[in-house]
Short mmCIF file of C-alpha atoms in Angstrom, two decimals:
data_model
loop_
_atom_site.label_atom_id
_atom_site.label_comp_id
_atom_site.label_asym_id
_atom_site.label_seq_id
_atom_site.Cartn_x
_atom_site.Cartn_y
_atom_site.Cartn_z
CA UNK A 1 -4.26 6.93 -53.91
CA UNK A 2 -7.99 6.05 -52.91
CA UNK A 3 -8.27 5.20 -48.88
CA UNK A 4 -10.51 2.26 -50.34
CA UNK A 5 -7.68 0.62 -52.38
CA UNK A 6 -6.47 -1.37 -49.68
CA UNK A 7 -9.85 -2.69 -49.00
CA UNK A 8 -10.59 -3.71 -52.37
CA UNK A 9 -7.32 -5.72 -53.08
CA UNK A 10 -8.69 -7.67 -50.03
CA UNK A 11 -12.12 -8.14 -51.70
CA UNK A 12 -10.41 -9.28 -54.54
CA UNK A 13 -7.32 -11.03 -53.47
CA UNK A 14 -10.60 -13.17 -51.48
CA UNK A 15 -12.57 -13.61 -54.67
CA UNK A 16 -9.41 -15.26 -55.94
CA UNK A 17 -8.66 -17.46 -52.92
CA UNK A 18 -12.33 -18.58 -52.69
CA UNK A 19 -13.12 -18.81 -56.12
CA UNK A 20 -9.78 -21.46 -56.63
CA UNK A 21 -10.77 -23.22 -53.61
CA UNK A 22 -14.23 -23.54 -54.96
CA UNK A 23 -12.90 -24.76 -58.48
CA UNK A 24 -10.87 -27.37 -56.58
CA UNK A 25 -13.70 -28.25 -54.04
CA UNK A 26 -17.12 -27.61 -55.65
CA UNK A 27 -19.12 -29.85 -53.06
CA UNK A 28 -20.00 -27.68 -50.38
CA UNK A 29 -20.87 -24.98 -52.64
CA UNK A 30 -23.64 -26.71 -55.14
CA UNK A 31 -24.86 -28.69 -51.46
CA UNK A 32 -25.32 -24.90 -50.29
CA UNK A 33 -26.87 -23.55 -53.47
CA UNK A 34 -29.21 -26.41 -53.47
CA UNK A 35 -30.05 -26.27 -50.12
CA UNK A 36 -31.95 -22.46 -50.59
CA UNK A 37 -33.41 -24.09 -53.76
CA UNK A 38 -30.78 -23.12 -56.26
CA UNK A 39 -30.25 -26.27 -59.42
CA UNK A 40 -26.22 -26.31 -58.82
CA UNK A 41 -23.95 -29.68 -60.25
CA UNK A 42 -20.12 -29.32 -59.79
CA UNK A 43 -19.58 -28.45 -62.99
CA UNK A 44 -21.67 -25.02 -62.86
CA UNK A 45 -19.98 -24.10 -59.02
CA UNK A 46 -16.57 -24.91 -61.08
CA UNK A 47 -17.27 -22.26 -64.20
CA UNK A 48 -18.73 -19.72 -61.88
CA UNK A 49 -15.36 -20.31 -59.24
CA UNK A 50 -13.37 -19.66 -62.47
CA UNK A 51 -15.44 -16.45 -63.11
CA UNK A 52 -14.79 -14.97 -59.57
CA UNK A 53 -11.14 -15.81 -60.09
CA UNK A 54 -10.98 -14.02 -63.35
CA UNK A 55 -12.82 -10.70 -61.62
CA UNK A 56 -10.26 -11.12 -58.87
CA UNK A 57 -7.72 -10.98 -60.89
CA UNK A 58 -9.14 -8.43 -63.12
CA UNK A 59 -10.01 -5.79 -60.23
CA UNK A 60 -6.21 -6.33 -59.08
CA UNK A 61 -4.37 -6.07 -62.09
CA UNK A 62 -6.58 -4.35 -65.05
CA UNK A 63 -7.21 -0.60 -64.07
CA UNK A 64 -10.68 -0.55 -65.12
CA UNK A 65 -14.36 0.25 -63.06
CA UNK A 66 -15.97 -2.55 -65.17
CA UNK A 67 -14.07 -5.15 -62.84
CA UNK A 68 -14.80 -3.25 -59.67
CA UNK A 69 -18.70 -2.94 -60.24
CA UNK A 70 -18.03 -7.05 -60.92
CA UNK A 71 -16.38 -7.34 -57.82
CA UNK A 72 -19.55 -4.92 -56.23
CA UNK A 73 -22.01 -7.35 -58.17
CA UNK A 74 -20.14 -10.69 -56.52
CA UNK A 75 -19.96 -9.30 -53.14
CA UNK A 76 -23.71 -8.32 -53.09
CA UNK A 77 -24.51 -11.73 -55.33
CA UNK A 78 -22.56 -13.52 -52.10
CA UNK A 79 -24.93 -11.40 -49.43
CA UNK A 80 -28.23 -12.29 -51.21
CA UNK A 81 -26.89 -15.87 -50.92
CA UNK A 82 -26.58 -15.79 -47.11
CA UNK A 83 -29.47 -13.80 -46.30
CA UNK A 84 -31.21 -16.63 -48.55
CA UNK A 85 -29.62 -19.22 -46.67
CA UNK A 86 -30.60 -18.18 -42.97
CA UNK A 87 -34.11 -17.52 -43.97
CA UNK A 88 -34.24 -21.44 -45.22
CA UNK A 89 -33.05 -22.27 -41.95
CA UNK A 90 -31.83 -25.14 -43.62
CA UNK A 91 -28.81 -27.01 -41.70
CA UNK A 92 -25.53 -26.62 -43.07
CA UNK A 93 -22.30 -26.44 -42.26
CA UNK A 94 -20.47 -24.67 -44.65
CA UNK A 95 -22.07 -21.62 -47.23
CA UNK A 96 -19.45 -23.00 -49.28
CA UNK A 97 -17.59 -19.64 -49.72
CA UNK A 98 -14.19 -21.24 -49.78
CA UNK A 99 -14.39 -24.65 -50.74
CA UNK A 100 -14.00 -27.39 -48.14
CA UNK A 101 -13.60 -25.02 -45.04
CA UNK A 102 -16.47 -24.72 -43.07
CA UNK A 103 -18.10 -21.64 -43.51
CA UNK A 104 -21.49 -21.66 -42.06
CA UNK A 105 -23.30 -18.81 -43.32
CA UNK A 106 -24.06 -15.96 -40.94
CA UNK A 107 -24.56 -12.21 -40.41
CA UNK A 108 -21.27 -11.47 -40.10
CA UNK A 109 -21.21 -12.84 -44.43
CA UNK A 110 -23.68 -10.07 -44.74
CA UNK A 111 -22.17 -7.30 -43.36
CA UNK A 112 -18.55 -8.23 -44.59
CA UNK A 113 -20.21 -8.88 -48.42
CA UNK A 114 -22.13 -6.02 -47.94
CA UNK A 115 -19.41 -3.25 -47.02
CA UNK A 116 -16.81 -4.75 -49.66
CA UNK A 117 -20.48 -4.62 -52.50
CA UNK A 118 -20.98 -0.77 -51.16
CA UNK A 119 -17.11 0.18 -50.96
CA UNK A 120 -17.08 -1.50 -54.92
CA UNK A 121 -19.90 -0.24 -56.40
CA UNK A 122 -18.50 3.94 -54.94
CA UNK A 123 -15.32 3.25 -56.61
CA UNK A 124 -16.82 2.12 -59.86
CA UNK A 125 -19.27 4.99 -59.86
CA UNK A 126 -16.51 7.42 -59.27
CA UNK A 127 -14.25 5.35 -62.14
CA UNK A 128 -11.06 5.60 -59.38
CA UNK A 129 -8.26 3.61 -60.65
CA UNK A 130 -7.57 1.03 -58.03
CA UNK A 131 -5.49 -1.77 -59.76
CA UNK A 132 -1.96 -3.13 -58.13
CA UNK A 133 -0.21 -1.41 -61.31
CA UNK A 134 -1.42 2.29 -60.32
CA UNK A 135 -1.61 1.83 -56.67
CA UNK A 136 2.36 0.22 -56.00
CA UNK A 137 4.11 2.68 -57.64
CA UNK A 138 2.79 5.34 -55.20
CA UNK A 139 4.03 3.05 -52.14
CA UNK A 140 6.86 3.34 -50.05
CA UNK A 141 9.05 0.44 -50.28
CA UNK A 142 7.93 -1.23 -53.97
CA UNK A 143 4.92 -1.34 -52.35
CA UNK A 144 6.18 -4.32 -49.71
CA UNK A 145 4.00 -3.21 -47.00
CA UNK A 146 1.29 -2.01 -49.12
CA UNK A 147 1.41 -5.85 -50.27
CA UNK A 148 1.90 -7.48 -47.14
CA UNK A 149 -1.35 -5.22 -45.17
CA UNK A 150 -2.97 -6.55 -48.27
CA UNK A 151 -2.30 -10.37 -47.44
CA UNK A 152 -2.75 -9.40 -43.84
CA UNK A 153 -6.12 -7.70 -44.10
CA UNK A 154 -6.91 -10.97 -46.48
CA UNK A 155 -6.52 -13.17 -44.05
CA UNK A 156 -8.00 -11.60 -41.13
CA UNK A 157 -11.27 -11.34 -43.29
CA UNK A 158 -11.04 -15.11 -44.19
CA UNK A 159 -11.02 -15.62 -40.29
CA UNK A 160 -13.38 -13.57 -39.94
CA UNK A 161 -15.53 -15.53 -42.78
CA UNK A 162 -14.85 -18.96 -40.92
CA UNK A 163 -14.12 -18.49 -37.39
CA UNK A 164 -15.70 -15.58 -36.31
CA UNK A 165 -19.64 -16.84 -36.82
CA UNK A 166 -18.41 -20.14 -34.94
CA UNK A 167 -17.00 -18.19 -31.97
CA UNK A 168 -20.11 -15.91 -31.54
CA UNK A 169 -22.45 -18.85 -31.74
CA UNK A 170 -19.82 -20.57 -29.10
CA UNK A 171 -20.41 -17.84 -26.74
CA UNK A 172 -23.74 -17.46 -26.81
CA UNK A 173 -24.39 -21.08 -25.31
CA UNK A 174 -24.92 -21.55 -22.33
CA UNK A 175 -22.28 -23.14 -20.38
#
């Protein structure tokens, strides 16, 4: 088993969350990609949210690099994005990384997005299997708490997305 595995079933379990909950929300998203400039109706943040969902689903379930250098390329294509966005300086509330939650974009984005692009792009290079068929069979348990680290790690990176930039800016106002 690769020590990255875990990791990238995160990365992609998140490219399916967010990519769903852009399909089903595409409003914060094209207001974020037109705020750095970017032409973006509904309709294009809803085939692109389809897109991540499909490499999601393709880095967890096909055994093939070709979805993990996607998964590299979507992660960096996300990190570009925010470093974009908080050079504008432009306003907004949400980089529209999960739909309707507020996601302001921030540095944490970049060096989340960036670790998950770098993490991808080794593991493609190297051609490592990493798909949920390989990977469970060589768990304890069926894989249960391979599974349920994954859904933890998942959604401790999600906070991390949407609460964490909101705390640090919290703290450093003055009271």
């Amino acid at each position: 088993m690769n020590v990255l595995s875990g990791p990238l079933a995160i990365a992609a379990v998140l490219l399916v969350g967010g990519g769903l909950a852009k399909a089903q929300a595409p409003g914060n998203t094209a207001r974020a990609l037109q705020a750095v400039g970017l032409r973006a109706s509904a309709s294009v943040v809803r085939i692109g949210a389809l897109l991540e969902v499909a490499v999601g689903l393709g880095a967890l379930l096909a055994p093939s690099p070709v979805f993990i250098a996607l998964v590299s390329l979507s992660y960096t294509a996300f990190s570009v994005f925010v470093v974009l966005a908080l050079r504008a300086g432009t306003p907004m509330s949400s980089c529209g990384c999960f739909g309707k939650v507020d996601t302001p974009p921030s540095r944490v984005h970049i060096v989340i997005d960036g670790a998950v692009a770098i993490a991808a792009a080794v593991v493609a290079v190297a051609g490592t299997d990493v798909s949920l068929p390989t990977i469970l069979p060589e768990q304890p348990l069926l894989g249960i708490p391979f599974s349920m680290l994954v859904g933890i790690g998942a959604s401790l990176t999600f906070l991390a997305f949407t609460s964490l930039p909101q705390t640090l800016n919290a703290a450093r106002r003055p009271a």
